[in-house]
Amino acid sequence: MGLPKAWMSWSTGKDSAWALDKIRTEGRVEVTALLTTVNQAFARVAMHAVREQLLETQAEALGLALVKIPLPWPCPNVAYEEAMERALAQARAAGVSHVVFGDLFLQEIRKYREEKMAGTGLTPLFPIWGLDTWELAREMVGAGLRAFLTCVDPRRMDRSFAGRIFDSSLLSALPSGVDPCGENGEFHTFAYAGPMFRHEIDARVGQIEERDGFVFADVLPAGNAASESPRERQSK
């Protein structure tokens, strides 16, 4: 008899990636797919603002199926919850019994997830819950996990952090009071390398812009002309 099947709640970021690696190592469940919300209007992952194409590349590099939850824009909470209910019903129909989350310590978020999943027949798992985030961040970096900062809250961090690589240099440069994993919303990431991937994802940072009170770095597939400098484009 095989392991219980699980879907991974996937944001494209480092915490999701590390939680996936952790749950695979533990061997409690078999993760068969990623579950991700996508903004239909812009073809990007919600909040992290990662292009849908790169989300698909991540799924391929992880060797997993990808289940997208399309969301309208703007997206009222009732529309979000209805979309999630349909996705969870789809999971149960596919024989899935667990959903894995990469949450770290925000109790209200965990409580919300547990309440919404109650009665669905699905059990939430939180494999990296409660870990010291400084130790966790250093462990991630030490294991080779790398990610671009795709979204920065300029009220907590300088806008120059947008587009930087999540590595030991970044951890050393973080302002006082900023959680090293960005769990309080200080920043969001796009993971492109690490032990959970079958191969590194070739991507680079393009335009950086400020909108809706946040600073976003547009991560692009390598070779996309929009990610190159004018000098690079002229040389071709």
Coordinates of N, CA and C in Angstrom, one line a residue:
M1 N 0.8 -1.2 0.0 CA 0.0 0.0 0.0 C 0.9 1.2 0.0
G2 N 0.6 2.2 -0.9 CA 1.4 3.4 -1.0 C 1.1 4.4 0.0
L3 N 1.9 5.4 0.0 CA 1.7 6.5 1.0 C 0.5 7.3 0.7
P4 N -0.1 8.0 1.7 CA -1.2 8.9 1.4 C -0.8 10.0 0.4
K5 N -1.7 10.4 -0.5 CA -1.4 11.4 -1.4 C -1.6 12.8 -0.9
A6 N -0.8 13.8 -1.3 CA -0.9 15.1 -0.8 C -0.6 16.1 -2.0
W7 N -1.3 17.3 -1.9 CA -0.9 18.4 -2.7 C -0.2 19.4 -1.9
M8 N 0.7 20.1 -2.6 CA 1.5 21.2 -1.9 C 0.9 22.5 -2.3
S9 N 0.5 23.3 -1.2 CA 0.1 24.7 -1.4 C 1.3 25.5 -1.8
W10 N 1.4 25.9 -3.0 CA 2.6 26.4 -3.6 C 2.5 27.9 -4.0
S11 N 3.4 28.7 -3.4 CA 3.4 30.2 -3.6 C 4.5 30.6 -4.7
T12 N 5.4 29.7 -5.0 CA 6.6 29.8 -5.8 C 7.8 30.2 -5.0
G13 N 7.6 30.5 -3.7 CA 8.7 31.0 -2.8 C 9.5 29.9 -2.1
K14 N 10.5 30.4 -1.4 CA 11.4 29.6 -0.7 C 10.8 28.7 0.4
D15 N 9.8 29.3 1.1 CA 9.2 28.5 2.2 C 8.4 27.3 1.7
S16 N 7.7 27.6 0.6 CA 7.0 26.4 0.0 C 8.0 25.4 -0.5
A17 N 9.1 25.9 -1.1 CA 10.1 24.9 -1.6 C 10.7 24.1 -0.5
W18 N 11.0 24.8 0.6 CA 11.6 24.1 1.8 C 10.7 23.1 2.4
A19 N 9.4 23.5 2.6 CA 8.4 22.6 3.1 C 8.2 21.4 2.3
L20 N 8.3 21.6 1.0 CA 8.1 20.4 0.1 C 9.3 19.5 0.3
D21 N 10.5 20.0 0.3 CA 11.7 19.2 0.5 C 11.6 18.5 1.9
K22 N 11.2 19.2 2.9 CA 11.0 18.6 4.2 C 10.0 17.4 4.2
I23 N 8.9 17.6 3.6 CA 7.8 16.6 3.7 C 8.2 15.4 2.8
R24 N 9.0 15.6 1.8 CA 9.5 14.5 1.0 C 10.5 13.7 1.7
T25 N 11.3 14.4 2.5 CA 12.4 13.7 3.3 C 11.7 12.9 4.4
E26 N 10.7 13.4 5.0 CA 10.0 12.7 6.1 C 9.3 11.4 5.6
G27 N 8.8 11.5 4.4 CA 8.2 10.3 3.8 C 6.9 9.9 4.4
R28 N 6.2 10.9 5.0 CA 4.8 10.7 5.5 C 3.8 10.6 4.5
V29 N 3.9 11.4 3.4 CA 3.0 11.4 2.3 C 3.7 11.5 1.0
E30 N 3.0 11.2 -0.1 CA 3.5 11.4 -1.4 C 2.9 12.6 -2.0
V31 N 3.7 13.7 -2.2 CA 3.2 14.9 -2.9 C 3.1 14.6 -4.4
T32 N 1.9 14.8 -4.9 CA 1.7 14.5 -6.3 C 1.5 15.8 -7.2
A33 N 1.2 16.9 -6.6 CA 0.9 18.1 -7.3 C 1.1 19.4 -6.5
L34 N 1.3 20.5 -7.2 CA 1.4 21.8 -6.6 C 0.0 22.4 -6.8
L35 N -0.4 23.2 -5.8 CA -1.7 23.9 -5.9 C -1.4 25.4 -5.7
T36 N -1.7 26.2 -6.8 CA -1.3 27.6 -6.8 C -2.4 28.5 -7.3
T37 N -2.6 29.6 -6.7 CA -3.6 30.6 -7.1 C -2.9 31.5 -8.2
V38 N -3.7 31.8 -9.3 CA -3.1 32.6 -10.4 C -4.1 33.7 -10.7
N39 N -3.6 34.9 -10.8 CA -4.4 36.1 -11.1 C -4.6 36.0 -12.6
Q40 N -5.9 35.8 -13.0 CA -6.2 35.6 -14.4 C -6.0 36.8 -15.3
A41 N -6.1 38.0 -14.7 CA -6.0 39.2 -15.5 C -4.6 39.4 -15.9
F42 N -3.6 39.0 -15.1 CA -2.2 39.3 -15.4 C -1.3 38.0 -15.6
A43 N -2.0 36.8 -15.5 CA -1.2 35.6 -15.7 C 0.0 35.5 -14.7
R44 N -0.3 35.9 -13.5 CA 0.8 35.8 -12.5 C 0.3 35.2 -11.2
V45 N 1.2 34.7 -10.4 CA 0.9 34.1 -9.1 C 0.6 35.2 -8.2
A46 N -0.5 35.1 -7.4 CA -1.0 36.1 -6.5 C 0.1 36.5 -5.5
M47 N 0.2 37.8 -5.3 CA 1.1 38.5 -4.4 C 2.6 38.4 -4.7
H48 N 3.1 37.2 -5.1 CA 4.5 37.0 -5.4 C 4.7 37.6 -6.8
A49 N 3.7 37.8 -7.6 CA 3.7 38.4 -8.9 C 4.6 37.7 -9.9
V50 N 4.8 36.4 -9.7 CA 5.6 35.6 -10.6 C 4.8 35.2 -11.8
R51 N 5.5 35.3 -13.0 CA 4.9 34.9 -14.2 C 4.4 33.4 -14.3
E52 N 3.3 33.2 -14.9 CA 2.7 31.9 -14.9 C 3.7 30.9 -15.6
Q53 N 4.4 31.4 -16.6 CA 5.4 30.5 -17.3 C 6.4 30.0 -16.4
L54 N 6.9 30.9 -15.5 CA 7.9 30.4 -14.5 C 7.3 29.5 -13.5
L55 N 6.1 29.6 -13.1 CA 5.4 28.7 -12.2 C 5.4 27.3 -12.9
E56 N 5.1 27.3 -14.2 CA 5.1 26.0 -14.9 C 6.5 25.4 -15.0
T57 N 7.5 26.2 -15.1 CA 8.8 25.7 -15.1 C 9.2 25.1 -13.8
Q58 N 8.8 25.8 -12.7 CA 9.1 25.2 -11.4 C 8.5 23.8 -11.3
A59 N 7.2 23.7 -11.7 CA 6.5 22.4 -11.6 C 7.3 21.3 -12.3
E60 N 7.8 21.6 -13.5 CA 8.5 20.7 -14.3 C 9.8 20.3 -13.6
A61 N 10.5 21.3 -13.0 CA 11.8 21.1 -12.4 C 11.6 20.3 -11.1
L62 N 10.4 20.3 -10.5 CA 10.1 19.6 -9.3 C 9.6 18.2 -9.6
G63 N 9.2 18.0 -10.9 CA 8.7 16.7 -11.3 C 7.3 16.5 -10.8
L64 N 6.5 17.5 -10.7 CA 5.1 17.5 -10.1 C 4.1 18.0 -11.1
A65 N 2.9 17.5 -11.0 CA 1.8 18.1 -11.7 C 1.4 19.5 -11.1
L66 N 0.8 20.3 -11.9 CA 0.4 21.7 -11.4 C -1.1 21.9 -11.5
V67 N -1.7 22.2 -10.4 CA -3.1 22.5 -10.4 C -3.3 24.0 -10.1
K68 N -3.8 24.7 -11.1 CA -3.9 26.2 -10.9 C -5.3 26.6 -10.5
I69 N -5.4 27.5 -9.6 CA -6.7 28.1 -9.1 C -6.8 29.5 -9.7
P70 N -7.6 29.6 -10.8 CA -7.7 30.9 -11.4 C -8.6 31.9 -10.5
L71 N -8.0 33.1 -10.4 CA -8.7 34.1 -9.5 C -9.0 35.3 -10.4
P72 N -10.2 36.0 -10.2 CA -10.4 37.2 -10.9 C -9.7 38.4 -10.3
W73 N -9.6 39.5 -11.0 CA -9.0 40.7 -10.5 C -9.9 41.9 -10.8
P74 N -10.3 42.6 -9.7 CA -10.0 42.3 -8.3 C -10.7 41.1 -7.8
C75 N -10.2 40.6 -6.7 CA -10.7 39.3 -6.2 C -11.3 39.5 -4.8
P76 N -12.6 39.6 -4.6 CA -13.2 39.7 -3.3 C -13.0 38.4 -2.6
N77 N -13.0 38.4 -1.2 CA -12.7 37.3 -0.4 C -13.7 36.1 -0.7
V78 N -14.9 36.4 -1.0 CA -15.9 35.4 -1.3 C -15.5 34.6 -2.5
A79 N -15.0 35.3 -3.5 CA -14.6 34.6 -4.8 C -13.4 33.7 -4.5
Y80 N -12.5 34.2 -3.7 CA -11.3 33.4 -3.3 C -11.7 32.1 -2.6
E81 N -12.6 32.3 -1.6 CA -13.0 31.1 -0.9 C -13.8 30.1 -1.7
E82 N -14.6 30.6 -2.6 CA -15.3 29.7 -3.5 C -14.4 28.9 -4.4
A83 N -13.3 29.6 -4.9 CA -12.3 29.0 -5.8 C -11.6 27.9 -5.0
M84 N -11.2 28.2 -3.8 CA -10.5 27.3 -3.0 C -11.3 26.0 -2.6
E85 N -12.6 26.3 -2.4 CA -13.5 25.1 -2.1 C -13.6 24.2 -3.3
R86 N -13.6 24.7 -4.5 CA -13.7 23.9 -5.7 C -12.4 23.1 -5.9
A87 N -11.2 23.8 -5.5 CA -9.9 23.1 -5.7 C -9.8 22.0 -4.6
L88 N -10.3 22.2 -3.4 CA -10.2 21.2 -2.4 C -11.1 20.0 -2.8
A89 N -12.2 20.3 -3.4 CA -13.1 19.2 -3.8 C -12.4 18.4 -4.9
Q90 N -11.7 19.1 -5.8 CA -11.0 18.4 -6.9 C -9.9 17.5 -6.3
A91 N -9.3 18.0 -5.2 CA -8.2 17.2 -4.6 C -8.8 15.9 -4.0
R92 N -9.9 16.0 -3.3 CA -10.5 14.8 -2.8 C -10.9 13.8 -3.9
A93 N -11.5 14.4 -5.0 CA -11.9 13.5 -6.1 C -10.7 12.8 -6.7
A94 N -9.5 13.4 -6.6 CA -8.3 12.8 -7.1 C -7.6 11.8 -6.1
G95 N -8.3 11.6 -5.0 CA -7.7 10.7 -4.0 C -6.7 11.3 -3.0
V96 N -6.7 12.6 -3.0 CA -5.7 13.3 -2.1 C -6.3 13.4 -0.7
S97 N -5.5 13.2 0.3 CA -5.9 13.2 1.7 C -5.3 14.3 2.5
H98 N -4.2 14.9 2.0 CA -3.5 15.9 2.8 C -3.1 17.1 1.9
V99 N -3.0 18.3 2.5 CA -2.5 19.5 1.8 C -1.4 20.0 2.7
V100 N -0.2 20.3 2.0 CA 1.0 20.7 2.8 C 1.1 22.2 2.6
F101 N 1.5 22.9 3.7 CA 1.6 24.3 3.7 C 3.0 24.7 4.3
G102 N 3.5 25.8 3.8 CA 4.9 26.3 4.2 C 4.8 27.4 5.2
D103 N 3.7 27.5 6.0 CA 3.6 28.5 7.0 C 4.6 28.3 8.1
L104 N 5.1 29.4 8.8 CA 6.1 29.3 9.8 C 5.6 29.6 11.2
F105 N 4.9 30.7 11.4 CA 4.6 31.0 12.8 C 3.3 31.9 13.0
L106 N 2.7 32.4 11.9 CA 1.5 33.3 12.0 C 0.3 32.4 12.4
Q107 N -0.1 32.5 13.6 CA -1.1 31.6 14.1 C -2.5 31.8 13.5
E108 N -2.8 33.1 13.2 CA -4.1 33.4 12.6 C -4.2 32.8 11.2
I109 N -3.1 32.7 10.4 CA -3.1 32.1 9.1 C -3.3 30.6 9.2
R110 N -2.6 30.0 10.1 CA -2.8 28.5 10.3 C -4.2 28.2 10.8
K111 N -4.7 29.0 11.7 CA -6.1 28.8 12.2 C -7.1 28.9 11.0
Y112 N -6.9 29.9 10.2 CA -7.8 30.1 9.0 C -7.8 28.9 8.1
R113 N -6.6 28.4 7.8 CA -6.4 27.2 6.9 C -7.1 26.0 7.6
E114 N -6.9 25.8 8.8 CA -7.5 24.6 9.5 C -9.0 24.7 9.5
E115 N -9.5 25.9 9.8 CA -11.0 26.1 9.8 C -11.6 25.8 8.4
K116 N -10.9 26.3 7.4 CA -11.5 26.1 6.0 C -11.4 24.7 5.5
M117 N -10.5 23.9 6.1 CA -10.3 22.6 5.6 C -11.1 21.6 6.5
A118 N -11.6 22.1 7.6 CA -12.4 21.2 8.5 C -13.6 20.7 7.7
G119 N -13.8 19.4 7.8 CA -15.0 18.8 7.1 C -14.8 18.5 5.6
T120 N -13.6 18.8 5.1 CA -13.4 18.6 3.7 C -12.8 17.2 3.4
G121 N -12.4 16.5 4.5 CA -11.8 15.2 4.3 C -10.3 15.3 4.1
L122 N -9.8 16.5 4.1 CA -8.3 16.8 3.8 C -7.7 17.2 5.1
T123 N -6.5 16.7 5.4 CA -5.7 17.1 6.6 C -4.6 18.0 6.2
P124 N -4.5 19.2 6.9 CA -3.4 20.1 6.6 C -2.1 19.7 7.3
L125 N -1.0 19.8 6.7 CA 0.3 19.5 7.3 C 1.2 20.8 7.2
F126 N 1.9 21.0 8.3 CA 2.8 22.2 8.4 C 4.2 21.7 8.8
P127 N 5.0 21.2 7.8 CA 6.3 20.6 8.2 C 7.3 21.5 8.7
I128 N 7.2 22.8 8.5 CA 8.3 23.7 9.0 C 7.7 24.7 10.0
W129 N 6.6 24.4 10.5 CA 5.9 25.3 11.5 C 6.7 25.3 12.8
G130 N 6.9 26.6 13.3 CA 7.5 26.8 14.6 C 9.0 26.7 14.7
L131 N 9.7 26.6 13.5 CA 11.1 26.5 13.5 C 11.7 28.0 13.7
D132 N 12.8 28.1 14.3 CA 13.5 29.4 14.5 C 13.8 29.9 13.1
T133 N 13.3 31.1 12.7 CA 13.5 31.5 11.3 C 14.9 31.9 10.9
W134 N 15.7 32.3 11.9 CA 17.1 32.6 11.6 C 17.8 31.3 11.3
E135 N 17.6 30.3 12.1 CA 18.2 29.0 11.9 C 17.7 28.4 10.6
L136 N 16.4 28.6 10.3 CA 15.9 28.0 9.1 C 16.4 28.7 7.9
A137 N 16.5 30.0 7.9 CA 17.1 30.8 6.7 C 18.5 30.3 6.4
R138 N 19.3 30.2 7.5 CA 20.7 29.8 7.3 C 20.8 28.3 6.8
E139 N 19.9 27.5 7.2 CA 19.8 26.1 6.8 C 19.5 26.1 5.3
M140 N 18.5 26.9 4.9 CA 18.1 26.9 3.5 C 19.3 27.3 2.6
V141 N 19.9 28.4 3.0 CA 21.0 28.9 2.2 C 22.2 27.9 2.2
G142 N 22.5 27.3 3.3 CA 23.5 26.3 3.4 C 23.3 25.1 2.5
A143 N 22.0 24.8 2.3 CA 21.6 23.6 1.5 C 21.6 23.9 0.0
G144 N 21.8 25.2 -0.3 CA 21.8 25.6 -1.7 C 20.5 26.1 -2.3
L145 N 19.6 26.4 -1.4 CA 18.3 27.0 -1.9 C 18.6 28.4 -2.2
R146 N 18.2 28.8 -3.4 CA 18.3 30.2 -3.9 C 17.0 30.7 -4.4
A147 N 16.8 32.0 -4.2 CA 15.5 32.6 -4.7 C 15.7 34.1 -4.9
F148 N 15.0 34.6 -5.8 CA 15.0 36.1 -6.0 C 13.9 36.7 -5.2
L149 N 14.1 37.9 -4.6 CA 13.1 38.6 -3.9 C 12.3 39.3 -5.0
T150 N 11.0 38.9 -5.1 CA 10.1 39.4 -6.1 C 9.2 40.6 -5.6
C151 N 9.1 40.7 -4.3 CA 8.2 41.7 -3.8 C 8.7 42.1 -2.4
V152 N 8.8 43.5 -2.3 CA 9.4 44.0 -1.0 C 8.4 45.1 -0.5
D153 N 8.2 45.1 0.8 CA 7.4 46.1 1.4 C 8.3 47.3 1.8
P154 N 8.3 48.4 1.1 CA 9.2 49.5 1.4 C 9.0 50.2 2.7
R155 N 8.0 49.8 3.4 CA 7.8 50.4 4.8 C 8.7 49.6 5.8
R156 N 9.2 48.4 5.3 CA 10.0 47.6 6.2 C 11.4 47.4 5.7
M157 N 11.6 47.6 4.4 CA 12.9 47.4 3.8 C 13.1 48.4 2.7
D158 N 14.4 48.7 2.4 CA 14.7 49.6 1.3 C 14.3 48.9 0.0
R159 N 13.8 49.7 -1.0 CA 13.4 49.1 -2.2 C 14.5 48.4 -3.0
S160 N 15.8 48.7 -2.6 CA 16.9 48.1 -3.3 C 17.0 46.6 -3.1
F161 N 16.3 46.1 -2.1 CA 16.3 44.7 -1.8 C 15.5 43.9 -2.9
A162 N 14.6 44.6 -3.6 CA 13.8 43.9 -4.7 C 14.7 43.4 -5.8
G163 N 14.6 42.2 -6.1 CA 15.4 41.6 -7.1 C 16.7 40.9 -6.6
R164 N 17.0 41.1 -5.3 CA 18.2 40.5 -4.8 C 18.1 39.0 -4.6
I165 N 19.2 38.3 -4.5 CA 19.1 36.8 -4.3 C 19.1 36.6 -2.8
F166 N 18.3 35.6 -2.4 CA 18.2 35.2 -1.0 C 19.4 34.3 -0.8
D167 N 20.4 34.9 -0.1 CA 21.7 34.2 0.2 C 22.2 34.7 1.5
S168 N 23.4 34.3 1.8 CA 24.0 34.7 3.1 C 24.3 36.2 3.1
S169 N 24.6 36.8 2.0 CA 24.9 38.2 1.9 C 23.6 39.0 2.2
L170 N 22.5 38.5 1.7 CA 21.2 39.2 1.9 C 20.9 39.1 3.4
L171 N 21.0 37.9 4.0 CA 20.7 37.7 5.4 C 21.5 38.7 6.3
S172 N 22.8 38.9 5.9 CA 23.6 39.8 6.7 C 23.2 41.3 6.5
A173 N 22.5 41.6 5.4 CA 22.2 43.0 5.1 C 20.7 43.3 5.6
L174 N 20.0 42.4 6.1 CA 18.6 42.7 6.5 C 18.5 43.7 7.6
P175 N 17.6 44.6 7.5 CA 17.4 45.6 8.6 C 17.0 45.0 9.9
S176 N 17.3 45.6 11.0 CA 16.8 45.1 12.3 C 15.3 45.0 12.3
G177 N 14.8 43.9 12.9 CA 13.3 43.8 13.0 C 12.7 43.1 11.8
V178 N 13.4 42.8 10.7 CA 12.9 42.1 9.6 C 13.1 40.6 9.8
D179 N 12.0 39.9 9.6 CA 12.1 38.4 9.8 C 13.0 37.9 8.6
P180 N 14.0 37.0 8.9 CA 14.8 36.6 7.8 C 14.1 35.7 6.7
C181 N 12.9 35.2 7.1 CA 12.2 34.5 6.1 C 11.0 35.3 5.5
G182 N 10.9 36.6 5.9 CA 9.9 37.5 5.4 C 8.5 37.0 5.8
E183 N 8.4 36.3 7.0 CA 7.1 35.7 7.3 C 6.0 36.8 7.7
N184 N 6.5 38.0 8.1 CA 5.5 39.1 8.4 C 5.1 39.9 7.2
G185 N 5.5 39.4 6.0 CA 5.1 40.1 4.8 C 6.2 41.1 4.3
E186 N 7.4 41.1 4.9 CA 8.4 42.0 4.5 C 8.9 41.8 3.1
F187 N 8.9 40.5 2.6 CA 9.3 40.3 1.3 C 8.7 38.9 0.8
H188 N 8.6 38.7 -0.5 CA 8.2 37.4 -1.1 C 9.3 37.0 -2.1
T189 N 9.3 35.7 -2.4 CA 10.4 35.2 -3.3 C 9.9 34.3 -4.4
F190 N 10.9 34.0 -5.3 CA 10.7 33.0 -6.3 C 11.9 32.1 -6.2
A191 N 11.7 30.8 -5.8 CA 12.8 29.9 -5.7 C 13.2 29.3 -7.0
Y192 N 14.5 29.3 -7.3 CA 14.9 28.8 -8.6 C 16.0 27.7 -8.5
A193 N 16.5 27.5 -7.3 CA 17.6 26.4 -7.1 C 17.5 25.9 -5.7
G194 N 17.9 24.6 -5.6 CA 17.9 24.0 -4.3 C 17.7 22.5 -4.4
P195 N 17.8 21.7 -3.3 CA 17.8 20.3 -3.4 C 16.4 19.7 -3.8
M196 N 15.4 20.5 -3.7 CA 14.1 20.0 -4.1 C 13.9 20.0 -5.6
F197 N 14.7 20.7 -6.4 CA 14.6 20.8 -7.8 C 15.5 19.8 -8.5
R198 N 15.0 19.3 -9.6 CA 15.8 18.3 -10.4 C 16.9 19.1 -11.2
H199 N 16.7 20.4 -11.5 CA 17.7 21.2 -12.1 C 17.4 22.6 -11.8
E200 N 18.4 23.5 -11.8 CA 18.2 24.9 -11.6 C 17.4 25.6 -12.7
I201 N 16.6 26.5 -12.3 CA 15.8 27.2 -13.2 C 16.5 28.5 -13.7
D202 N 16.7 28.6 -15.0 CA 17.4 29.7 -15.6 C 16.5 30.9 -15.7
A203 N 16.7 31.8 -14.8 CA 15.9 33.0 -14.8 C 16.7 34.2 -14.4
R204 N 16.2 35.4 -14.7 CA 16.9 36.6 -14.3 C 15.9 37.7 -13.9
V205 N 16.4 38.8 -13.3 CA 15.5 39.9 -12.9 C 15.5 40.9 -14.0
G206 N 14.2 41.3 -14.3 CA 14.0 42.4 -15.3 C 13.7 43.7 -14.6
Q207 N 12.6 44.3 -15.0 CA 12.2 45.6 -14.5 C 11.8 45.6 -13.1
I208 N 12.1 46.6 -12.3 CA 11.7 46.8 -11.0 C 10.8 48.0 -10.9
E209 N 9.6 47.9 -10.3 CA 8.7 49.0 -10.3 C 7.9 49.0 -9.0
E210 N 7.4 50.1 -8.6 CA 6.6 50.3 -7.4 C 5.2 50.5 -7.8
R211 N 4.3 49.7 -7.1 CA 2.8 49.8 -7.4 C 2.1 49.2 -6.2
D212 N 0.9 49.8 -5.9 CA 0.1 49.3 -4.8 C 0.8 49.3 -3.5
G213 N 1.8 50.1 -3.3 CA 2.4 50.2 -2.0 C 3.6 49.2 -1.9
F214 N 3.9 48.4 -2.9 CA 5.0 47.5 -2.8 C 6.0 47.7 -4.0
V215 N 7.2 47.1 -3.8 CA 8.2 47.2 -4.9 C 8.3 45.8 -5.5
F216 N 8.1 45.6 -6.8 CA 8.1 44.3 -7.4 C 9.3 44.2 -8.4
A217 N 9.9 43.1 -8.4 CA 11.0 42.7 -9.3 C 10.4 41.7 -10.3
D218 N 10.4 42.0 -11.5 CA 9.8 41.1 -12.5 C 10.9 40.0 -12.9
V219 N 10.7 38.8 -12.5 CA 11.6 37.7 -12.8 C 11.2 37.2 -14.1
L220 N 12.2 37.0 -15.0 CA 11.9 36.6 -16.4 C 12.7 35.3 -16.7
P221 N 12.2 34.5 -17.6 CA 13.0 33.4 -18.1 C 14.2 33.9 -18.8
A222 N 15.4 33.2 -18.6 CA 16.6 33.7 -19.2 C 16.4 33.7 -20.7
G223 N 17.0 34.8 -21.3 CA 16.9 34.9 -22.8 C 15.8 35.8 -23.2
N224 N 14.9 36.1 -22.3 CA 13.8 37.1 -22.6 C 14.4 38.4 -22.8
A225 N 14.2 39.1 -23.9 CA 14.8 40.3 -24.2 C 14.5 41.4 -23.2
A226 N 13.3 41.3 -22.6 CA 12.9 42.4 -21.6 C 13.8 42.4 -20.4
S227 N 14.5 41.2 -20.2 CA 15.3 41.1 -19.0 C 16.7 41.6 -19.2
E228 N 17.1 41.9 -20.5 CA 18.4 42.3 -20.8 C 18.6 43.8 -20.8
S229 N 19.8 44.3 -20.6 CA 20.1 45.7 -20.7 C 20.1 46.1 -22.2
P230 N 19.9 47.4 -22.4 CA 19.9 47.9 -23.8 C 21.2 47.6 -24.5
R231 N 22.3 47.6 -23.8 CA 23.6 47.2 -24.4 C 23.7 45.8 -24.8
E232 N 23.1 44.9 -23.9 CA 23.0 43.5 -24.3 C 22.2 43.2 -25.6
R233 N 21.1 43.9 -25.7 CA 20.2 43.8 -26.8 C 20.9 44.3 -28.1
Q234 N 21.6 45.4 -28.0 CA 22.3 46.0 -29.1 C 23.4 45.1 -29.7
S235 N 24.0 44.3 -28.8 CA 25.1 43.5 -29.2 C 24.7 42.2 -30.0
K236 N 23.4 42.0 -30.1 CA 22.9 40.8 -30.8 C 22.6 41.1 -32.2

